[in-house]
mmCIF file of C-alpha atoms and ligand atoms in Angstrom:
data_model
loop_
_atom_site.group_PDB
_atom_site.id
_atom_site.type_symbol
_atom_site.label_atom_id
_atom_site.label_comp_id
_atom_site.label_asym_id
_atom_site.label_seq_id
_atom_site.Cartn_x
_atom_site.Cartn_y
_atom_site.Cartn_z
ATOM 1 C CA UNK L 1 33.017 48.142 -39.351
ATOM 2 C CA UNK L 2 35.156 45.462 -37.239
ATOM 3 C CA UNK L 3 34.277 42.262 -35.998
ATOM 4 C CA UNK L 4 37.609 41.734 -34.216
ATOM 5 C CA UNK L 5 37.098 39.129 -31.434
ATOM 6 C CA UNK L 6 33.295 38.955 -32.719
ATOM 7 C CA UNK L 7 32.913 34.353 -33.122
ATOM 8 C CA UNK L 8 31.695 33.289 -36.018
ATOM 9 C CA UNK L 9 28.503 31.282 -35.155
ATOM 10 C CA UNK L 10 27.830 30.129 -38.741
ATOM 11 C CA UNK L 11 26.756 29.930 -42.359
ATOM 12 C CA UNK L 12 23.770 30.691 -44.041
ATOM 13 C CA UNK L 13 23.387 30.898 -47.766
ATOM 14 C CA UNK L 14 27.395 31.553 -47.705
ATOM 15 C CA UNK L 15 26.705 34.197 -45.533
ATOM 16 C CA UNK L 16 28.672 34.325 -41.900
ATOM 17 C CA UNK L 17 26.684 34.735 -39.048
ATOM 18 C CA UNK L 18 28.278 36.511 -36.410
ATOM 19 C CA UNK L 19 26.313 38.088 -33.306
ATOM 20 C CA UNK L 20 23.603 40.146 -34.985
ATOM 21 C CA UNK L 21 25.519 41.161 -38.176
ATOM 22 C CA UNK L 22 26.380 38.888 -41.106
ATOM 23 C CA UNK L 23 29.398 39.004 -43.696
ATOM 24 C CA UNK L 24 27.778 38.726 -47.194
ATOM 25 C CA UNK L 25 30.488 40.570 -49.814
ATOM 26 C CA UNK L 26 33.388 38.326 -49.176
ATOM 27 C CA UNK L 27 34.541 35.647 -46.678
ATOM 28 C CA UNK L 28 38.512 34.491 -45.746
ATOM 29 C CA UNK L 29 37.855 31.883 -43.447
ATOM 30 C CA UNK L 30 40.768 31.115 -41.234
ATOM 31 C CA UNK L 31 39.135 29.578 -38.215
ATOM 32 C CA UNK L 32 42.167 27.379 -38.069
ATOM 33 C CA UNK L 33 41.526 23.153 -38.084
ATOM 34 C CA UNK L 34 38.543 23.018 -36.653
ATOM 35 C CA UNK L 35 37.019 25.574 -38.808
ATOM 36 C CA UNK L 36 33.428 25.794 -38.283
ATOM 37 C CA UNK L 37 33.137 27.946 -41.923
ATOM 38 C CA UNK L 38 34.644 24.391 -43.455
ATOM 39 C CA UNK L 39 32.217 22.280 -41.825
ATOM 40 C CA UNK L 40 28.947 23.875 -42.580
ATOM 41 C CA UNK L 41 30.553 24.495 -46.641
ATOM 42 C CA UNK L 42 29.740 20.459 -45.704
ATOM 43 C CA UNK L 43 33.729 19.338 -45.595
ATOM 44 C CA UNK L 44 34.880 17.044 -43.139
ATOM 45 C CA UNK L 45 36.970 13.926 -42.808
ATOM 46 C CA UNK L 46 38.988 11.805 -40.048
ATOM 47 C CA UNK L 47 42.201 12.960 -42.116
ATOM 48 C CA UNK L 48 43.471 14.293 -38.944
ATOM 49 C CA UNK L 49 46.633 14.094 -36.660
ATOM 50 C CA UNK L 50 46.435 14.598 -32.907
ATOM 51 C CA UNK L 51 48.890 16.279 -31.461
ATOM 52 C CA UNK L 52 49.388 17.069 -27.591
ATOM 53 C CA UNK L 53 51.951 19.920 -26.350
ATOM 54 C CA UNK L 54 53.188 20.793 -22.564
ATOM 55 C CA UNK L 55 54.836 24.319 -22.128
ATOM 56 C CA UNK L 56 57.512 23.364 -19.959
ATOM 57 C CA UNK L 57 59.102 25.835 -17.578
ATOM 58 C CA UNK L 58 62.982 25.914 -17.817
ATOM 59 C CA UNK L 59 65.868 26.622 -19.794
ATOM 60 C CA UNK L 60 66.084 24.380 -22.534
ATOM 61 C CA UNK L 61 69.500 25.485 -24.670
ATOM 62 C CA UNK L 62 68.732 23.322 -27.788
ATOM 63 C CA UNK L 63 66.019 22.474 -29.941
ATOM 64 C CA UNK L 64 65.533 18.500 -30.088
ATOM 65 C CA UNK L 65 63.818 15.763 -32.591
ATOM 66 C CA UNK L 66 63.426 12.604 -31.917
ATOM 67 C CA UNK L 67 62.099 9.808 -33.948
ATOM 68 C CA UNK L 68 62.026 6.221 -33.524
ATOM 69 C CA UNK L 69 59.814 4.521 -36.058
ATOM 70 C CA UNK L 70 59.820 1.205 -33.614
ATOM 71 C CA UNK L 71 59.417 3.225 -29.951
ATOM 72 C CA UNK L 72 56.961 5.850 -31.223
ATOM 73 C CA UNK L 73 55.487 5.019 -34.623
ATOM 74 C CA UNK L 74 55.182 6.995 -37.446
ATOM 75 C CA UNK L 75 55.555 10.687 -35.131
ATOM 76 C CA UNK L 76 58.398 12.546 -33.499
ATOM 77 C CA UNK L 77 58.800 14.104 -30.064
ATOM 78 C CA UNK L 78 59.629 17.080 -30.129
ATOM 79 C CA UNK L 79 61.651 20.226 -27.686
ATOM 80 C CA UNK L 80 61.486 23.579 -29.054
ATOM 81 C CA UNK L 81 63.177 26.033 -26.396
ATOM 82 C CA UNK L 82 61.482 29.612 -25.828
ATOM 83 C CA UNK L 83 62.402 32.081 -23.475
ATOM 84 C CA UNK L 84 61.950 30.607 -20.163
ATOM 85 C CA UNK L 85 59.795 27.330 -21.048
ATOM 86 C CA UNK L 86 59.981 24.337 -24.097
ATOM 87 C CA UNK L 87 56.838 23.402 -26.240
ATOM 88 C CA UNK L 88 57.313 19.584 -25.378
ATOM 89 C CA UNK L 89 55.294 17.784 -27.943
ATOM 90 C CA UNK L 90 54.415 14.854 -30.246
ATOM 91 C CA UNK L 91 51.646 13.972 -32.843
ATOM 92 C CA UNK L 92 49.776 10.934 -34.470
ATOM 93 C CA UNK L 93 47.259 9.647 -36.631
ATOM 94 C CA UNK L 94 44.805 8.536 -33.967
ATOM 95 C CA UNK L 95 43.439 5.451 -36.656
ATOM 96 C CA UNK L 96 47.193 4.065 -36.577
ATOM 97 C CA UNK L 97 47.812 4.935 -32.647
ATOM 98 C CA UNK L 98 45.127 5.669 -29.654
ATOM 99 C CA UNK L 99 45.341 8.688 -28.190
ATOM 100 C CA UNK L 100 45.506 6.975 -24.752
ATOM 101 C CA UNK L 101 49.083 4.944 -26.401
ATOM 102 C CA UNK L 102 50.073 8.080 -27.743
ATOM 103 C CA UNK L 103 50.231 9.873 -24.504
ATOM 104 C CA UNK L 104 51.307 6.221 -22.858
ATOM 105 C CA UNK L 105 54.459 6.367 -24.908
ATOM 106 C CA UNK L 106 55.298 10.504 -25.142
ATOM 107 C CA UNK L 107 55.375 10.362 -21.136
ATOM 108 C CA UNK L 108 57.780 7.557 -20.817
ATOM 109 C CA UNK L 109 59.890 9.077 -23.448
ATOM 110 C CA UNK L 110 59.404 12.204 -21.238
ATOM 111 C CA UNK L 111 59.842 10.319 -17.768
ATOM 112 C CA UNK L 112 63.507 8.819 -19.490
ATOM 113 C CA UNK L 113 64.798 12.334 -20.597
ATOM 114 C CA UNK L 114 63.815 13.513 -16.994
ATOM 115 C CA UNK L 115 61.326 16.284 -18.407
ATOM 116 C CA UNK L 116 58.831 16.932 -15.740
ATOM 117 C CA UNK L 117 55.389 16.856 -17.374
ATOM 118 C CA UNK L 118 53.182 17.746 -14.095
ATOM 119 C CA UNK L 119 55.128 21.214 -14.329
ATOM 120 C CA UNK L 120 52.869 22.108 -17.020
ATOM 121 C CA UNK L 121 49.589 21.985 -18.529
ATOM 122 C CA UNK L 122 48.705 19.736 -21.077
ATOM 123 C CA UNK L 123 46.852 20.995 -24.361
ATOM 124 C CA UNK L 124 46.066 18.959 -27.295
ATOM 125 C CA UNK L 125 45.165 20.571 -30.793
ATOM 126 C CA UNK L 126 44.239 18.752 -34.289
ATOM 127 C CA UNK L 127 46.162 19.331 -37.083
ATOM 128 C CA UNK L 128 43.883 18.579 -40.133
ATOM 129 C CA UNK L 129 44.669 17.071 -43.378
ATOM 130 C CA UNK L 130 42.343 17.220 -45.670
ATOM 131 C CA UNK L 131 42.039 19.666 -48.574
ATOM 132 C CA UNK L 132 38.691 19.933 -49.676
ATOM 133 C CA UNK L 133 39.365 23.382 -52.045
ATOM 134 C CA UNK L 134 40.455 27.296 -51.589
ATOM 135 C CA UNK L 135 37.679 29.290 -53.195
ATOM 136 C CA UNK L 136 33.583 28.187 -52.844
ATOM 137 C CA UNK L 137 32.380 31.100 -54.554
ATOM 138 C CA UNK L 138 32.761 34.274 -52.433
ATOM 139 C CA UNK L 139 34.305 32.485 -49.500
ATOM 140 C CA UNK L 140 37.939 31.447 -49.477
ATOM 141 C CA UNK L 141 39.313 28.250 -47.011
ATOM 142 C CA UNK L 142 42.698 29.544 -45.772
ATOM 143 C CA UNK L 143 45.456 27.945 -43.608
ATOM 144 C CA UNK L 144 44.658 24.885 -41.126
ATOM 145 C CA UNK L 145 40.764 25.486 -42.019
ATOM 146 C CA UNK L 146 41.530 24.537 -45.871
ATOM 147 C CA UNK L 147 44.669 22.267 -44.700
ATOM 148 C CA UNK L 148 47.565 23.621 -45.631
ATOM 149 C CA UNK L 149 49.485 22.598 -43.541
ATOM 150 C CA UNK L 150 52.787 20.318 -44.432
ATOM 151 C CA UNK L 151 50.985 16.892 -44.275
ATOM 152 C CA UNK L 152 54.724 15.398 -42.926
ATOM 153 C CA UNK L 153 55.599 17.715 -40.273
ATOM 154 C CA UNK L 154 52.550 19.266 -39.326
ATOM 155 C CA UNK L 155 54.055 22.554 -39.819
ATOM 156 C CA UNK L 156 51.751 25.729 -40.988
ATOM 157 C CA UNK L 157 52.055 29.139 -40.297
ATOM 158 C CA UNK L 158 53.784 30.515 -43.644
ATOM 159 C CA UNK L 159 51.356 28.415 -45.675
ATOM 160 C CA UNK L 160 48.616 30.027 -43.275
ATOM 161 C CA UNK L 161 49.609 34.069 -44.267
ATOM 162 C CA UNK L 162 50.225 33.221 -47.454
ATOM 163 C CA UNK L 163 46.877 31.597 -48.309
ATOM 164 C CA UNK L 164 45.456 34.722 -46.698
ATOM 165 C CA UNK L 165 47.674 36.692 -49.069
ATOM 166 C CA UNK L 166 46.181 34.629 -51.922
ATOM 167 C CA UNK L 167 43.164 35.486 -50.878
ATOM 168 C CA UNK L 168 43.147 38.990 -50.237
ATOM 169 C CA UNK L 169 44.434 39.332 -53.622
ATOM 170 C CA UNK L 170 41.552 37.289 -55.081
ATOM 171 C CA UNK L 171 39.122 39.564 -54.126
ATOM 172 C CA UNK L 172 41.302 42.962 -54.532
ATOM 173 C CA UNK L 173 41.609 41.715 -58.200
ATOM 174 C CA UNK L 174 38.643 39.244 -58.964
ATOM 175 C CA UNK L 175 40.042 38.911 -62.247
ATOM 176 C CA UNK L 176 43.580 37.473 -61.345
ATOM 177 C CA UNK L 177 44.704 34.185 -61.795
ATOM 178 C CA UNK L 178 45.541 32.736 -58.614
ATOM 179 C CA UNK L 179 46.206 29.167 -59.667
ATOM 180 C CA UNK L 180 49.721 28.715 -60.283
ATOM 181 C CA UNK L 181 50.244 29.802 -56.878
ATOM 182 C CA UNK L 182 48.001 28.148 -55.121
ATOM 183 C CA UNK L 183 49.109 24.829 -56.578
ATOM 184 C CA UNK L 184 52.803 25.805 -55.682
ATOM 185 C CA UNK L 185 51.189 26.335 -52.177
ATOM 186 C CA UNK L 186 49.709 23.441 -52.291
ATOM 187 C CA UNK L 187 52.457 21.129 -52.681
ATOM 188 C CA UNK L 188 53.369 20.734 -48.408
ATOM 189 C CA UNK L 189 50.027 19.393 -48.103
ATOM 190 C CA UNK L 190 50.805 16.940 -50.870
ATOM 191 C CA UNK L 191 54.086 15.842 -49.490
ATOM 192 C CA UNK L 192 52.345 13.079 -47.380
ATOM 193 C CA UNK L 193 48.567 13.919 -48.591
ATOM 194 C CA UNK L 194 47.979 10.961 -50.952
ATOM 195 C CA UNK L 195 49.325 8.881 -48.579
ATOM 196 C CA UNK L 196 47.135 9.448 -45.942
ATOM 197 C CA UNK L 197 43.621 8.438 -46.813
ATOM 198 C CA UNK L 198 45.603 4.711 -47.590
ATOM 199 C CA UNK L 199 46.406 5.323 -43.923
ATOM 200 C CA UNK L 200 42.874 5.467 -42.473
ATOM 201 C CA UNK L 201 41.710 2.424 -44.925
ATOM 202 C CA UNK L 202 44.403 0.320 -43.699
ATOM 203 C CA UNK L 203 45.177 1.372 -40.070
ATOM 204 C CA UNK L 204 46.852 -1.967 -38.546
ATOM 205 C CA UNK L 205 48.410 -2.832 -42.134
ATOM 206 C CA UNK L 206 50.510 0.985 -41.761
ATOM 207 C CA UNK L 207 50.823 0.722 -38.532
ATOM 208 C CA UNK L 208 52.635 -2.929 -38.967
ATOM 209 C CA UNK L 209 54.950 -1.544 -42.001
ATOM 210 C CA UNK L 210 56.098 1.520 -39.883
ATOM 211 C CA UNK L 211 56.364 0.035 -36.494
ATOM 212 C CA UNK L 212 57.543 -3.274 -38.061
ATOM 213 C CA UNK L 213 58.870 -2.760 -41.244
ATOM 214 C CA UNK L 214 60.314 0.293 -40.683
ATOM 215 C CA UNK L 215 61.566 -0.183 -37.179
ATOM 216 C CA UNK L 216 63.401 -2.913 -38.456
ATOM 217 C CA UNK L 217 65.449 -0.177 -40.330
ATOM 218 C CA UNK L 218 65.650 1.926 -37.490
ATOM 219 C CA UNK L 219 69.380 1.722 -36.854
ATOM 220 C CA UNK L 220 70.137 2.159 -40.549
ATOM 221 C CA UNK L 221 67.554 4.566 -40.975
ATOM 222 C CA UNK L 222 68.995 6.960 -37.983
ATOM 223 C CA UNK L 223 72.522 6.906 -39.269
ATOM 224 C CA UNK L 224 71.431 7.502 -42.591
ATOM 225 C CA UNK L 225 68.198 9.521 -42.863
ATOM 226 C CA UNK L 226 70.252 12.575 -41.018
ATOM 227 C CA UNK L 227 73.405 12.717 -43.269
ATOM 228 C CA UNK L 228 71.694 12.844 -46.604
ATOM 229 C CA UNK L 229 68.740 14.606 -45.138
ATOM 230 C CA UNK L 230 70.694 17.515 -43.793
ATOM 231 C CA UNK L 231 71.887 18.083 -47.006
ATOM 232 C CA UNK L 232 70.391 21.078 -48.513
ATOM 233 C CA UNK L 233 70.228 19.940 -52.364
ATOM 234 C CA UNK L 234 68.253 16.929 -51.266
ATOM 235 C CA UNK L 235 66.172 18.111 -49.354
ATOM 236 C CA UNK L 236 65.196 20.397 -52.057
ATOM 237 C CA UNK L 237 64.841 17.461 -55.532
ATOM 238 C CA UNK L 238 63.668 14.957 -52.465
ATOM 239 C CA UNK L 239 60.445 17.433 -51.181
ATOM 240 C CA UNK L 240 59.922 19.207 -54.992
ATOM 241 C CA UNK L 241 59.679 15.514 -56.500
ATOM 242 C CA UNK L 242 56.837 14.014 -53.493
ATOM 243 C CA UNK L 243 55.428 17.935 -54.037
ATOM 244 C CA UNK L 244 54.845 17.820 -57.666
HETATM 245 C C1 FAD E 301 51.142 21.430 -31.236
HETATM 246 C C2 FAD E 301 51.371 22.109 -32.536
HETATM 247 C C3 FAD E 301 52.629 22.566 -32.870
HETATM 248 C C4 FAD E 301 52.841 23.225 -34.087
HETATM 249 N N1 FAD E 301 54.105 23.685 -34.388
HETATM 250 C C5 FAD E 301 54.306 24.346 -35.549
HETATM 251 C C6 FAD E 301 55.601 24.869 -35.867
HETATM 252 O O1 FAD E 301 56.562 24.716 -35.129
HETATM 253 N N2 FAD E 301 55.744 25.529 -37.061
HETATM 254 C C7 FAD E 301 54.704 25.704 -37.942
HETATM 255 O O2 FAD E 301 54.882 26.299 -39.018
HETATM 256 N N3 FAD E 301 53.475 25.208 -37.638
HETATM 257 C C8 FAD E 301 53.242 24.551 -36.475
HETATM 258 N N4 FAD E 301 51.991 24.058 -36.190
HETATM 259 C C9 FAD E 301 50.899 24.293 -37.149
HETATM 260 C C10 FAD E 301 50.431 25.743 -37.047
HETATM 261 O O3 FAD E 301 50.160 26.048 -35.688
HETATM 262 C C11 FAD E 301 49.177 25.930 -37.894
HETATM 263 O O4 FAD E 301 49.376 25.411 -39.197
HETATM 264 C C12 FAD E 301 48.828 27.412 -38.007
HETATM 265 O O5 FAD E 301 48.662 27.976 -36.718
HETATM 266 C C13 FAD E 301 47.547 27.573 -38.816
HETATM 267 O O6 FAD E 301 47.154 28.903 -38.745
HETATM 268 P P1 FAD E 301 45.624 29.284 -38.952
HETATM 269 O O7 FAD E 301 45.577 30.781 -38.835
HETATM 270 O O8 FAD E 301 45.085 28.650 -40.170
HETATM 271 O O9 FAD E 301 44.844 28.621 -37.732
HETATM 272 P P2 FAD E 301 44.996 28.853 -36.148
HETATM 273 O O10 FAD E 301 46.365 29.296 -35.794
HETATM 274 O O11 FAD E 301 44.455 27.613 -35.522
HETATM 275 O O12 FAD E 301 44.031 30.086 -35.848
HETATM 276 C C14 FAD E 301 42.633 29.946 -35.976
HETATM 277 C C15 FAD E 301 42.003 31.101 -35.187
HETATM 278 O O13 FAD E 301 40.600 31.132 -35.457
HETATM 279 C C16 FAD E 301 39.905 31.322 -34.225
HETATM 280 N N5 FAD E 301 38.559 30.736 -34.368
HETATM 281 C C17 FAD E 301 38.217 29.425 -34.386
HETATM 282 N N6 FAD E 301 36.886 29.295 -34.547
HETATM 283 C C18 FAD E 301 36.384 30.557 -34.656
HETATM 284 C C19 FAD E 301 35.063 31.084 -34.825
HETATM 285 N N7 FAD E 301 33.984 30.294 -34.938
HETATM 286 N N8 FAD E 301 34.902 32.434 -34.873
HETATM 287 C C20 FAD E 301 35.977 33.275 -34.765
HETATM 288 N N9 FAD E 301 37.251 32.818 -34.603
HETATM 289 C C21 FAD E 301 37.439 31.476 -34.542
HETATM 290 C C22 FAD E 301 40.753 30.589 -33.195
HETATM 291 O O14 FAD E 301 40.496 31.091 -31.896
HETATM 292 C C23 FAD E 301 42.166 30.938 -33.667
HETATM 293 O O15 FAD E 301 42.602 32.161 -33.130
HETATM 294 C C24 FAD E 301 51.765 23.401 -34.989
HETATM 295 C C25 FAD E 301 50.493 22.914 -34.661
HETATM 296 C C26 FAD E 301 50.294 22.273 -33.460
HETATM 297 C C27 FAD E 301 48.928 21.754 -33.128
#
């Protein structure tokens, strides 16, 4: 039997409810951040980042980052070119920055670079970040509904198929040990994990480091930050040290 296209409506007993049929045997839920599986297993928090994306039309040659601790906090702006159009987007905690100042500051950015916002439509997704477990007995948490996601970047989709992978394999062999690679999955949402929950306690206090603090640095930091961080060997002790 399929359920393809078939909403999940809920959970009862750790069963999922869909129209008039429920899943009992096994459950992979990967309903993404908002994951309504995750919520009723009772697992929620404000450990999220709110990001907002236009589509717009054009040819874009080259994909852009840009981040400026002191104009846009602790976030970057981002252009990633597709055929015909650019993703035009940014992110943020909204404890450290409004979503109203958010938006304030992504369309001035936009309005200097002469990208033409009222071209497109305006979405705005969650990315969530925090991890609350894999397996709860016969139902597994995969990708952005577990948070998996890299808590620095925001980026998810190979951590999202391969927790599914994980999964699958769980319940193809019940008796396998999948907990040396979950933990090695496990380490992008550690990156900036710990750091985040500090985050929400002591919104103004982060905000006043990064914007202040950290702004401060800004001219060093830009010079800097994307010598050594282009370089491939430290990128790779610099993320498997904050991963471990
Ligand atoms: C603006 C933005 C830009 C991003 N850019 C990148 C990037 O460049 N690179 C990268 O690696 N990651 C990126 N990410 C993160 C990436 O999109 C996610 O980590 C990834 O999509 C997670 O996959 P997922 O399958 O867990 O969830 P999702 O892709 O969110 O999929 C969840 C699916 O579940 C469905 N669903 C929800 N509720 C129900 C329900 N009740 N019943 C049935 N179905 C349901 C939804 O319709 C959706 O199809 C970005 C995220 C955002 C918000």
């Amino acid at each position: 039997m399929t359920f393809a296209e078939t909403p999940v409506r809920g959970l009862d007993k750790n069963e999922a409810i869909l129209n008039d049929e429920r899943i009992d045997k096994y459950l992979i839920a990967a309903d993404g951040s908002t994951s309504i599986i995750r919520r009723q297993l009772g697992f929620n928090t404000d450990q999220i980042c709110q990001c907002i994306e236009y589509p717009v039309p054009g040819d874009f040659e080259k994909l852009e980052i840009h981040f400026d601790l002191k104009k846009y906090g602790l976030t970057y702006v981002w252009i990633f070119p597709h055929k015909g159009y650019a993703s035009v987007g940014t992110g943020t905690l909204p404890s450290m920055v409004p979503a109203s100042e958010m938006s304030e500051r992504f369309n001035r950015w936009a309005l200097d670079k002469g990208i033409d916002l009222a071209k497109a439509e305006r979405r705005a997704h969650p990315i969530y970040f925090g991890y609350h477990g894999f397996k709860h007995g016969n139902i597994f948490l995969t990708g952005d509904a577990a948070s998996f996601a890299c808590s620095i970047d925001g980026e998810g989709i190979y951590q999202a198929i391969r927790s599914g992978e994980i999964a699958a394999k769980c319940i193809i062999d019940p008796k396998w040990n999948y907990k040396s690679e979950l933990r090695d999955l496990l380490k992008y949402h550690r990156y900036g994990g710990w750091i985040i929950p500090w985050m929400l306690v002591f919104p103004k206090l982060s905000r006043n480091i990064v914007e202040g603090f950290g702004g401060m640095l800004m001219p060093a930091i830009s010079t800097i930050v994307p010598l050594v961080g282009s370089m491939k060997f430290v990128q790779r002790a610099g993320l498997g040290i904050i991963g471990k």
